[in-house]
Amino acid sequence: MKRREFLIMALLLLGGIIAIFMSDIKPLKHIIGPKQLLHEVNKKGRYISTDEVAKMIMEKDPTLLLIDVRSPEEYKKYTLDGAINIPAEKIMDDSNKDYFDSDVYTVVLFSNGSSLADQSWLRLRSYDYKGNKVMKGGLNEWYRTILNPQKPAGDAMSGKMEKQFLFRKGAQVYFTGATPVAGGAKKAKPAPTGKPIVKRKKKEVTGGCG
Amino acid sequence: MGPLYPQELLNPEYNLLIGALIGIGFGFLLEASGFTNTRKLAGIFYGYDATVIKVFFTAALTGLIGLFILHNMGWIDITLTFYPKTFWIPTLIGGIIMALGFVIGGFCPGTSLSAAVTGKVDAMAFIGGVLLGIFGFIFTYDGLWQSLRTSGKMGKVNIAQWIGIKEGLFIFLFTIIAIVTFVVFQKWQDSWKRKMDDSDIDDLGL
């Protein structure tokens, strides 16, 4: 065998050995092309609702990682339970990358509205960080739906809406520590009179199924 | 960073230009390595010349190792490169037809073009046959080949994932297979040449 051929074989073998070692190293992130990024921006899968976040906090879900992307000043004034502060401009710092590169956590970004968290999500996604979520509507929506939920207007409240409202009222109590507000309590009082109606409904359903 | 064209970091015009330059370089190297000689190419099937298998294995492995390392370094996103779906039945049949064409005609499609531009008449006839095959396939596709073309569908398959081993380990095993093949074919070639008269080897024009 010629010396040159022997050299080529040795180089290929070296390449094969390097490949084995590189298998265990996590590949570096690739920049996502504009076309794919635009496609992903149009998908709504990145959003998570305030209700879902509230539920995860209340259930003490260990996989939830809340990231407040606002300024440290705003973070000090108010933030969500257990949230850590990574201002949007520092989101790509090397020291923060580990938060977004974990397969374990459900990372939820939030700001006052959706824009700043959306921008942060976009920067992360363009560097191929997958699985991060944006809390839809941000803290403004959090206040509107969780801290101060309003009973939907109109008498005809669908079962789903009622369930959602009751959940939000429960979440309000959990997060504000407040006992049901006077108005809410007053409205809750007629409940005994309402109970039979609920029971009747249940019976009707059971009959239908039978 | 790469690949440049799918990420629109390169104009279609420049893409074609670069493709043409690489094509010219490829053709030049084929000719320079003697790959426009049918006897050298077909030698692998008879055992007197192992150049083809060495070159093809080396090229495949260089591409494989190079792309794997570049992908893991974050320089090329392999998911954006052309990655066709596998249909194993037509691929197997096509491979056998290709091998038959190779051993009978003495060229593969690329080398036939290189040989034709050097003025080899047999290469021109070979290209005629290739074109006949292409058009014959196109015009009879709906009636004859469509069901075969879509049979044995496996989707986008990566052999390493299919077997269930790490990609790096697969590359290493493939390298070992290639090296063993090099050595075996080289020994076969050497034993063949020992049996041949010098005048016979000269007749091959290798």
JSON list of N, CA and C in Angstrom, two decimals, chain A residues 13-75:
[
{"chain": "A", "resi": 13, "resn": "LEU", "atom": "N", "xyz": [-9.59, 7.64, 9.87]},
{"chain": "A", "resi": 13, "resn": "LEU", "atom": "CA", "xyz": [-9.76, 6.98, 11.15]},
{"chain": "A", "resi": 13, "resn": "LEU", "atom": "C", "xyz": [-9.79, 8.01, 12.29]},
{"chain": "A", "resi": 14, "resn": "LEU", "atom": "N", "xyz": [-8.90, 8.99, 12.17]},
{"chain": "A", "resi": 14, "resn": "LEU", "atom": "CA", "xyz": [-8.87, 10.07, 13.17]},
{"chain": "A", "resi": 14, "resn": "LEU", "atom": "C", "xyz": [-10.21, 10.82, 13.17]},
{"chain": "A", "resi": 15, "resn": "GLY", "atom": "N", "xyz": [-10.72, 11.08, 11.95]},
{"chain": "A", "resi": 15, "resn": "GLY", "atom": "CA", "xyz": [-12.03, 11.74, 11.84]},
{"chain": "A", "resi": 15, "resn": "GLY", "atom": "C", "xyz": [-13.12, 10.92, 12.50]},
{"chain": "A", "resi": 16, "resn": "GLY", "atom": "N", "xyz": [-13.09, 9.60, 12.29]},
{"chain": "A", "resi": 16, "resn": "GLY", "atom": "CA", "xyz": [-14.08, 8.71, 12.90]},
{"chain": "A", "resi": 16, "resn": "GLY", "atom": "C", "xyz": [-14.01, 8.74, 14.42]},
{"chain": "A", "resi": 17, "resn": "ILE", "atom": "N", "xyz": [-12.79, 8.78, 14.95]},
{"chain": "A", "resi": 17, "resn": "ILE", "atom": "CA", "xyz": [-12.61, 8.83, 16.42]},
{"chain": "A", "resi": 17, "resn": "ILE", "atom": "C", "xyz": [-13.12, 10.17, 16.96]},
{"chain": "A", "resi": 18, "resn": "ILE", "atom": "N", "xyz": [-12.81, 11.25, 16.25]},
{"chain": "A", "resi": 18, "resn": "ILE", "atom": "CA", "xyz": [-13.31, 12.58, 16.67]},
{"chain": "A", "resi": 18, "resn": "ILE", "atom": "C", "xyz": [-14.84, 12.57, 16.69]},
{"chain": "A", "resi": 19, "resn": "ALA", "atom": "N", "xyz": [-15.43, 11.93, 15.66]},
{"chain": "A", "resi": 19, "resn": "ALA", "atom": "CA", "xyz": [-16.90, 11.87, 15.57]},
{"chain": "A", "resi": 19, "resn": "ALA", "atom": "C", "xyz": [-17.49, 11.17, 16.79]},
{"chain": "A", "resi": 20, "resn": "ILE", "atom": "N", "xyz": [-16.84, 10.10, 17.25]},
{"chain": "A", "resi": 20, "resn": "ILE", "atom": "CA", "xyz": [-17.34, 9.40, 18.45]},
{"chain": "A", "resi": 20, "resn": "ILE", "atom": "C", "xyz": [-17.36, 10.35, 19.65]},
{"chain": "A", "resi": 21, "resn": "PHE", "atom": "N", "xyz": [-16.28, 11.09, 19.83]},
{"chain": "A", "resi": 21, "resn": "PHE", "atom": "CA", "xyz": [-16.21, 12.00, 20.98]},
{"chain": "A", "resi": 21, "resn": "PHE", "atom": "C", "xyz": [-17.21, 13.15, 20.84]},
{"chain": "A", "resi": 22, "resn": "MET", "atom": "N", "xyz": [-17.42, 13.59, 19.59]},
{"chain": "A", "resi": 22, "resn": "MET", "atom": "CA", "xyz": [-18.34, 14.72, 19.40]},
{"chain": "A", "resi": 22, "resn": "MET", "atom": "C", "xyz": [-19.80, 14.32, 19.61]},
{"chain": "A", "resi": 23, "resn": "SER", "atom": "N", "xyz": [-20.08, 13.01, 19.55]},
{"chain": "A", "resi": 23, "resn": "SER", "atom": "CA", "xyz": [-21.46, 12.55, 19.75]},
{"chain": "A", "resi": 23, "resn": "SER", "atom": "C", "xyz": [-22.00, 12.95, 21.11]},
{"chain": "A", "resi": 24, "resn": "ASP", "atom": "N", "xyz": [-21.11, 12.97, 22.10]},
{"chain": "A", "resi": 24, "resn": "ASP", "atom": "CA", "xyz": [-21.55, 13.25, 23.47]},
{"chain": "A", "resi": 24, "resn": "ASP", "atom": "C", "xyz": [-21.59, 14.74, 23.78]},
{"chain": "A", "resi": 25, "resn": "ILE", "atom": "N", "xyz": [-21.07, 15.54, 22.86]},
{"chain": "A", "resi": 25, "resn": "ILE", "atom": "CA", "xyz": [-21.09, 16.99, 23.10]},
{"chain": "A", "resi": 25, "resn": "ILE", "atom": "C", "xyz": [-22.38, 17.55, 22.51]},
{"chain": "A", "resi": 26, "resn": "LYS", "atom": "N", "xyz": [-23.04, 18.40, 23.26]},
{"chain": "A", "resi": 26, "resn": "LYS", "atom": "CA", "xyz": [-24.28, 19.01, 22.76]},
{"chain": "A", "resi": 26, "resn": "LYS", "atom": "C", "xyz": [-23.92, 19.93, 21.59]},
{"chain": "A", "resi": 27, "resn": "PRO", "atom": "N", "xyz": [-24.58, 19.77, 20.43]},
{"chain": "A", "resi": 27, "resn": "PRO", "atom": "CA", "xyz": [-24.23, 20.64, 19.31]},
{"chain": "A", "resi": 27, "resn": "PRO", "atom": "C", "xyz": [-24.48, 22.12, 19.63]},
{"chain": "A", "resi": 28, "resn": "LEU", "atom": "N", "xyz": [-23.64, 22.95, 19.08]},
{"chain": "A", "resi": 28, "resn": "LEU", "atom": "CA", "xyz": [-23.84, 24.40, 19.28]},
{"chain": "A", "resi": 28, "resn": "LEU", "atom": "C", "xyz": [-25.09, 24.82, 18.52]},
{"chain": "A", "resi": 29, "resn": "LYS", "atom": "N", "xyz": [-25.66, 25.92, 18.96]},
{"chain": "A", "resi": 29, "resn": "LYS", "atom": "CA", "xyz": [-26.92, 26.35, 18.36]},
{"chain": "A", "resi": 29, "resn": "LYS", "atom": "C", "xyz": [-26.70, 26.95, 16.97]},
{"chain": "A", "resi": 30, "resn": "HIS", "atom": "N", "xyz": [-27.69, 26.72, 16.10]},
{"chain": "A", "resi": 30, "resn": "HIS", "atom": "CA", "xyz": [-27.63, 27.30, 14.76]},
{"chain": "A", "resi": 30, "resn": "HIS", "atom": "C", "xyz": [-28.54, 28.51, 14.69]},
{"chain": "A", "resi": 31, "resn": "ILE", "atom": "N", "xyz": [-28.18, 29.41, 13.83]},
{"chain": "A", "resi": 31, "resn": "ILE", "atom": "CA", "xyz": [-29.05, 30.57, 13.64]},
{"chain": "A", "resi": 31, "resn": "ILE", "atom": "C", "xyz": [-30.18, 30.14, 12.72]},
{"chain": "A", "resi": 32, "resn": "ILE", "atom": "N", "xyz": [-31.42, 30.45, 13.12]},
{"chain": "A", "resi": 32, "resn": "ILE", "atom": "CA", "xyz": [-32.57, 30.07, 12.31]},
{"chain": "A", "resi": 32, "resn": "ILE", "atom": "C", "xyz": [-32.72, 31.08, 11.18]},
{"chain": "A", "resi": 33, "resn": "GLY", "atom": "N", "xyz": [-32.96, 30.58, 9.98]},
{"chain": "A", "resi": 33, "resn": "GLY", "atom": "CA", "xyz": [-33.10, 31.46, 8.82]},
{"chain": "A", "resi": 33, "resn": "GLY", "atom": "C", "xyz": [-34.35, 32.30, 8.90]},
{"chain": "A", "resi": 34, "resn": "PRO", "atom": "N", "xyz": [-34.36, 33.45, 8.18]},
{"chain": "A", "resi": 34, "resn": "PRO", "atom": "CA", "xyz": [-35.52, 34.35, 8.26]},
{"chain": "A", "resi": 34, "resn": "PRO", "atom": "C", "xyz": [-36.84, 33.70, 7.86]},
{"chain": "A", "resi": 35, "resn": "LYS", "atom": "N", "xyz": [-36.78, 32.80, 6.87]},
{"chain": "A", "resi": 35, "resn": "LYS", "atom": "CA", "xyz": [-38.00, 32.16, 6.38]},
{"chain": "A", "resi": 35, "resn": "LYS", "atom": "C", "xyz": [-38.64, 31.32, 7.49]},
{"chain": "A", "resi": 36, "resn": "GLN", "atom": "N", "xyz": [-37.82, 30.50, 8.12]},
{"chain": "A", "resi": 36, "resn": "GLN", "atom": "CA", "xyz": [-38.33, 29.61, 9.17]},
{"chain": "A", "resi": 36, "resn": "GLN", "atom": "C", "xyz": [-38.81, 30.43, 10.37]},
{"chain": "A", "resi": 37, "resn": "LEU", "atom": "N", "xyz": [-38.05, 31.51, 10.66]},
{"chain": "A", "resi": 37, "resn": "LEU", "atom": "CA", "xyz": [-38.40, 32.35, 11.80]},
{"chain": "A", "resi": 37, "resn": "LEU", "atom": "C", "xyz": [-39.77, 32.99, 11.59]},
{"chain": "A", "resi": 38, "resn": "LEU", "atom": "N", "xyz": [-39.98, 33.48, 10.37]},
{"chain": "A", "resi": 38, "resn": "LEU", "atom": "CA", "xyz": [-41.25, 34.12, 10.03]},
{"chain": "A", "resi": 38, "resn": "LEU", "atom": "C", "xyz": [-42.39, 33.11, 10.16]},
{"chain": "A", "resi": 39, "resn": "HIS", "atom": "N", "xyz": [-42.11, 31.90, 9.72]},
{"chain": "A", "resi": 39, "resn": "HIS", "atom": "CA", "xyz": [-43.11, 30.83, 9.81]},
{"chain": "A", "resi": 39, "resn": "HIS", "atom": "C", "xyz": [-43.47, 30.56, 11.27]},
{"chain": "A", "resi": 40, "resn": "GLU", "atom": "N", "xyz": [-42.45, 30.56, 12.14]},
{"chain": "A", "resi": 40, "resn": "GLU", "atom": "CA", "xyz": [-42.69, 30.26, 13.56]},
{"chain": "A", "resi": 40, "resn": "GLU", "atom": "C", "xyz": [-43.37, 31.41, 14.28]},
{"chain": "A", "resi": 41, "resn": "VAL", "atom": "N", "xyz": [-43.05, 32.64, 13.83]},
{"chain": "A", "resi": 41, "resn": "VAL", "atom": "CA", "xyz": [-43.68, 33.82, 14.45]},
{"chain": "A", "resi": 41, "resn": "VAL", "atom": "C", "xyz": [-45.19, 33.76, 14.21]},
{"chain": "A", "resi": 42, "resn": "ASN", "atom": "N", "xyz": [-45.57, 33.30, 13.03]},
{"chain": "A", "resi": 42, "resn": "ASN", "atom": "CA", "xyz": [-47.00, 33.24, 12.69]},
{"chain": "A", "resi": 42, "resn": "ASN", "atom": "C", "xyz": [-47.75, 32.16, 13.45]},
{"chain": "A", "resi": 43, "resn": "LYS", "atom": "N", "xyz": [-47.01, 31.20, 13.97]},
{"chain": "A", "resi": 43, "resn": "LYS", "atom": "CA", "xyz": [-47.68, 30.15, 14.75]},
{"chain": "A", "resi": 43, "resn": "LYS", "atom": "C", "xyz": [-47.97, 30.69, 16.15]},
{"chain": "A", "resi": 44, "resn": "LYS", "atom": "N", "xyz": [-49.08, 30.29, 16.72]},
{"chain": "A", "resi": 44, "resn": "LYS", "atom": "CA", "xyz": [-49.43, 30.85, 18.03]},
{"chain": "A", "resi": 44, "resn": "LYS", "atom": "C", "xyz": [-49.01, 29.93, 19.19]},
{"chain": "A", "resi": 45, "resn": "GLY", "atom": "N", "xyz": [-48.35, 28.85, 18.84]},
{"chain": "A", "resi": 45, "resn": "GLY", "atom": "CA", "xyz": [-47.99, 27.86, 19.86]},
{"chain": "A", "resi": 45, "resn": "GLY", "atom": "C", "xyz": [-47.07, 28.37, 20.95]},
{"chain": "A", "resi": 46, "resn": "ARG", "atom": "N", "xyz": [-46.45, 29.52, 20.73]},
{"chain": "A", "resi": 46, "resn": "ARG", "atom": "CA", "xyz": [-45.50, 30.01, 21.74]},
{"chain": "A", "resi": 46, "resn": "ARG", "atom": "C", "xyz": [-46.21, 30.63, 22.95]},
{"chain": "A", "resi": 47, "resn": "TYR", "atom": "N", "xyz": [-47.51, 30.92, 22.79]},
{"chain": "A", "resi": 47, "resn": "TYR", "atom": "CA", "xyz": [-48.21, 31.60, 23.88]},
{"chain": "A", "resi": 47, "resn": "TYR", "atom": "C", "xyz": [-48.75, 30.63, 24.93]},
{"chain": "A", "resi": 48, "resn": "ILE", "atom": "N", "xyz": [-48.73, 31.10, 26.16]},
{"chain": "A", "resi": 48, "resn": "ILE", "atom": "CA", "xyz": [-49.36, 30.35, 27.24]},
{"chain": "A", "resi": 48, "resn": "ILE", "atom": "C", "xyz": [-50.26, 31.35, 27.97]},
{"chain": "A", "resi": 49, "resn": "SER", "atom": "N", "xyz": [-51.44, 30.92, 28.35]},
{"chain": "A", "resi": 49, "resn": "SER", "atom": "CA", "xyz": [-52.39, 31.87, 28.94]},
{"chain": "A", "resi": 49, "resn": "SER", "atom": "C", "xyz": [-52.07, 32.11, 30.41]},
{"chain": "A", "resi": 50, "resn": "THR", "atom": "N", "xyz": [-52.58, 33.21, 30.93]},
{"chain": "A", "resi": 50, "resn": "THR", "atom": "CA", "xyz": [-52.37, 33.53, 32.35]},
{"chain": "A", "resi": 50, "resn": "THR", "atom": "C", "xyz": [-53.02, 32.46, 33.22]},
{"chain": "A", "resi": 51, "resn": "ASP", "atom": "N", "xyz": [-54.14, 31.90, 32.76]},
{"chain": "A", "resi": 51, "resn": "ASP", "atom": "CA", "xyz": [-54.81, 30.84, 33.53]},
{"chain": "A", "resi": 51, "resn": "ASP", "atom": "C", "xyz": [-53.89, 29.62, 33.70]},
{"chain": "A", "resi": 52, "resn": "GLU", "atom": "N", "xyz": [-53.24, 29.26, 32.57]},
{"chain": "A", "resi": 52, "resn": "GLU", "atom": "CA", "xyz": [-52.35, 28.08, 32.62]},
{"chain": "A", "resi": 52, "resn": "GLU", "atom": "C", "xyz": [-51.18, 28.34, 33.57]},
{"chain": "A", "resi": 53, "resn": "VAL", "atom": "N", "xyz": [-50.64, 29.57, 33.49]},
{"chain": "A", "resi": 53, "resn": "VAL", "atom": "CA", "xyz": [-49.50, 29.91, 34.37]},
{"chain": "A", "resi": 53, "resn": "VAL", "atom": "C", "xyz": [-49.96, 29.88, 35.83]},
{"chain": "A", "resi": 54, "resn": "ALA", "atom": "N", "xyz": [-51.13, 30.47, 36.09]},
{"chain": "A", "resi": 54, "resn": "ALA", "atom": "CA", "xyz": [-51.64, 30.50, 37.46]},
{"chain": "A", "resi": 54, "resn": "ALA", "atom": "C", "xyz": [-51.82, 29.09, 38.00]},
{"chain": "A", "resi": 55, "resn": "LYS", "atom": "N", "xyz": [-52.35, 28.22, 37.13]},
{"chain": "A", "resi": 55, "resn": "LYS", "atom": "CA", "xyz": [-52.59, 26.83, 37.53]},
{"chain": "A", "resi": 55, "resn": "LYS", "atom": "C", "xyz": [-51.26, 26.16, 37.89]},
{"chain": "A", "resi": 56, "resn": "MET", "atom": "N", "xyz": [-50.25, 26.39, 37.06]},
{"chain": "A", "resi": 56, "resn": "MET", "atom": "CA", "xyz": [-48.94, 25.76, 37.31]},
{"chain": "A", "resi": 56, "resn": "MET", "atom": "C", "xyz": [-48.32, 26.27, 38.62]},
{"chain": "A", "resi": 57, "resn": "ILE", "atom": "N", "xyz": [-48.48, 27.57, 38.87]},
{"chain": "A", "resi": 57, "resn": "ILE", "atom": "CA", "xyz": [-47.93, 28.13, 40.12]},
{"chain": "A", "resi": 57, "resn": "ILE", "atom": "C", "xyz": [-48.66, 27.53, 41.31]},
{"chain": "A", "resi": 58, "resn": "MET", "atom": "N", "xyz": [-49.99, 27.49, 41.21]},
{"chain": "A", "resi": 58, "resn": "MET", "atom": "CA", "xyz": [-50.78, 26.99, 42.33]},
{"chain": "A", "resi": 58, "resn": "MET", "atom": "C", "xyz": [-50.51, 25.51, 42.60]},
{"chain": "A", "resi": 59, "resn": "GLU", "atom": "N", "xyz": [-50.25, 24.77, 41.51]},
{"chain": "A", "resi": 59, "resn": "GLU", "atom": "CA", "xyz": [-49.95, 23.34, 41.70]},
{"chain": "A", "resi": 59, "resn": "GLU", "atom": "C", "xyz": [-48.49, 23.11, 42.06]},
{"chain": "A", "resi": 60, "resn": "LYS", "atom": "N", "xyz": [-47.74, 24.21, 42.18]},
{"chain": "A", "resi": 60, "resn": "LYS", "atom": "CA", "xyz": [-46.31, 24.17, 42.48]},
{"chain": "A", "resi": 60, "resn": "LYS", "atom": "C", "xyz": [-45.57, 23.25, 41.51]},
{"chain": "A", "resi": 61, "resn": "ASP", "atom": "N", "xyz": [-45.88, 23.42, 40.23]},
{"chain": "A", "resi": 61, "resn": "ASP", "atom": "CA", "xyz": [-45.25, 22.62, 39.18]},
{"chain": "A", "resi": 61, "resn": "ASP", "atom": "C", "xyz": [-43.74, 22.87, 39.18]},
{"chain": "A", "resi": 62, "resn": "PRO", "atom": "N", "xyz": [-42.94, 21.82, 39.47]},
{"chain": "A", "resi": 62, "resn": "PRO", "atom": "CA", "xyz": [-41.49, 22.04, 39.56]},
{"chain": "A", "resi": 62, "resn": "PRO", "atom": "C", "xyz": [-40.82, 22.33, 38.21]},
{"chain": "A", "resi": 63, "resn": "THR", "atom": "N", "xyz": [-41.54, 22.09, 37.11]},
{"chain": "A", "resi": 63, "resn": "THR", "atom": "CA", "xyz": [-40.91, 22.32, 35.80]},
{"chain": "A", "resi": 63, "resn": "THR", "atom": "C", "xyz": [-41.09, 23.76, 35.32]},
{"chain": "A", "resi": 64, "resn": "LEU", "atom": "N", "xyz": [-41.90, 24.52, 36.05]},
{"chain": "A", "resi": 64, "resn": "LEU", "atom": "CA", "xyz": [-42.16, 25.90, 35.60]},
{"chain": "A", "resi": 64, "resn": "LEU", "atom": "C", "xyz": [-41.00, 26.82, 35.95]},
{"chain": "A", "resi": 65, "resn": "LEU", "atom": "N", "xyz": [-40.52, 27.55, 34.96]},
{"chain": "A", "resi": 65, "resn": "LEU", "atom": "CA", "xyz": [-39.47, 28.54, 35.19]},
{"chain": "A", "resi": 65, "resn": "LEU", "atom": "C", "xyz": [-39.95, 29.87, 34.62]},
{"chain": "A", "resi": 66, "resn": "LEU", "atom": "N", "xyz": [-40.32, 30.78, 35.54]},
{"chain": "A", "resi": 66, "resn": "LEU", "atom": "CA", "xyz": [-40.85, 32.08, 35.10]},
{"chain": "A", "resi": 66, "resn": "LEU", "atom": "C", "xyz": [-39.71, 33.07, 34.96]},
{"chain": "A", "resi": 67, "resn": "ILE", "atom": "N", "xyz": [-39.67, 33.75, 33.83]},
{"chain": "A", "resi": 67, "resn": "ILE", "atom": "CA", "xyz": [-38.60, 34.72, 33.61]},
{"chain": "A", "resi": 67, "resn": "ILE", "atom": "C", "xyz": [-39.21, 36.09, 33.29]},
{"chain": "A", "resi": 68, "resn": "ASP", "atom": "N", "xyz": [-38.92, 37.02, 34.17]},
{"chain": "A", "resi": 68, "resn": "ASP", "atom": "CA", "xyz": [-39.40, 38.39, 34.02]},
{"chain": "A", "resi": 68, "resn": "ASP", "atom": "C", "xyz": [-38.36, 39.15, 33.19]},
{"chain": "A", "resi": 69, "resn": "VAL", "atom": "N", "xyz": [-38.75, 39.58, 31.99]},
{"chain": "A", "resi": 69, "resn": "VAL", "atom": "CA", "xyz": [-37.76, 40.21, 31.10]},
{"chain": "A", "resi": 69, "resn": "VAL", "atom": "C", "xyz": [-37.78, 41.74, 31.22]},
{"chain": "A", "resi": 70, "resn": "ARG", "atom": "N", "xyz": [-38.48, 42.27, 32.21]},
{"chain": "A", "resi": 70, "resn": "ARG", "atom": "CA", "xyz": [-38.50, 43.73, 32.38]},
{"chain": "A", "resi": 70, "resn": "ARG", "atom": "C", "xyz": [-37.25, 44.20, 33.11]},
{"chain": "A", "resi": 71, "resn": "SER", "atom": "N", "xyz": [-37.17, 45.49, 33.36]},
{"chain": "A", "resi": 71, "resn": "SER", "atom": "CA", "xyz": [-35.98, 46.04, 34.02]},
{"chain": "A", "resi": 71, "resn": "SER", "atom": "C", "xyz": [-35.96, 45.61, 35.49]},
{"chain": "A", "resi": 72, "resn": "PRO", "atom": "N", "xyz": [-34.78, 45.60, 36.13]},
{"chain": "A", "resi": 72, "resn": "PRO", "atom": "CA", "xyz": [-34.68, 45.23, 37.55]},
{"chain": "A", "resi": 72, "resn": "PRO", "atom": "C", "xyz": [-35.56, 46.11, 38.45]},
{"chain": "A", "resi": 73, "resn": "GLU", "atom": "N", "xyz": [-35.72, 47.38, 38.08]},
{"chain": "A", "resi": 73, "resn": "GLU", "atom": "CA", "xyz": [-36.54, 48.28, 38.89]},
{"chain": "A", "resi": 73, "resn": "GLU", "atom": "C", "xyz": [-37.99, 47.82, 38.90]},
{"chain": "A", "resi": 74, "resn": "GLU", "atom": "N", "xyz": [-38.49, 47.51, 37.71]},
{"chain": "A", "resi": 74, "resn": "GLU", "atom": "CA", "xyz": [-39.88, 47.06, 37.62]},
{"chain": "A", "resi": 74, "resn": "GLU", "atom": "C", "xyz": [-40.05, 45.72, 38.33]},
{"chain": "A", "resi": 75, "resn": "TYR", "atom": "N", "xyz": [-39.02, 44.87, 38.20]},
{"chain": "A", "resi": 75, "resn": "TYR", "atom": "CA", "xyz": [-39.05, 43.55, 38.83]},
{"chain": "A", "resi": 75, "resn": "TYR", "atom": "C", "xyz": [-39.16, 43.68, 40.34]}
]
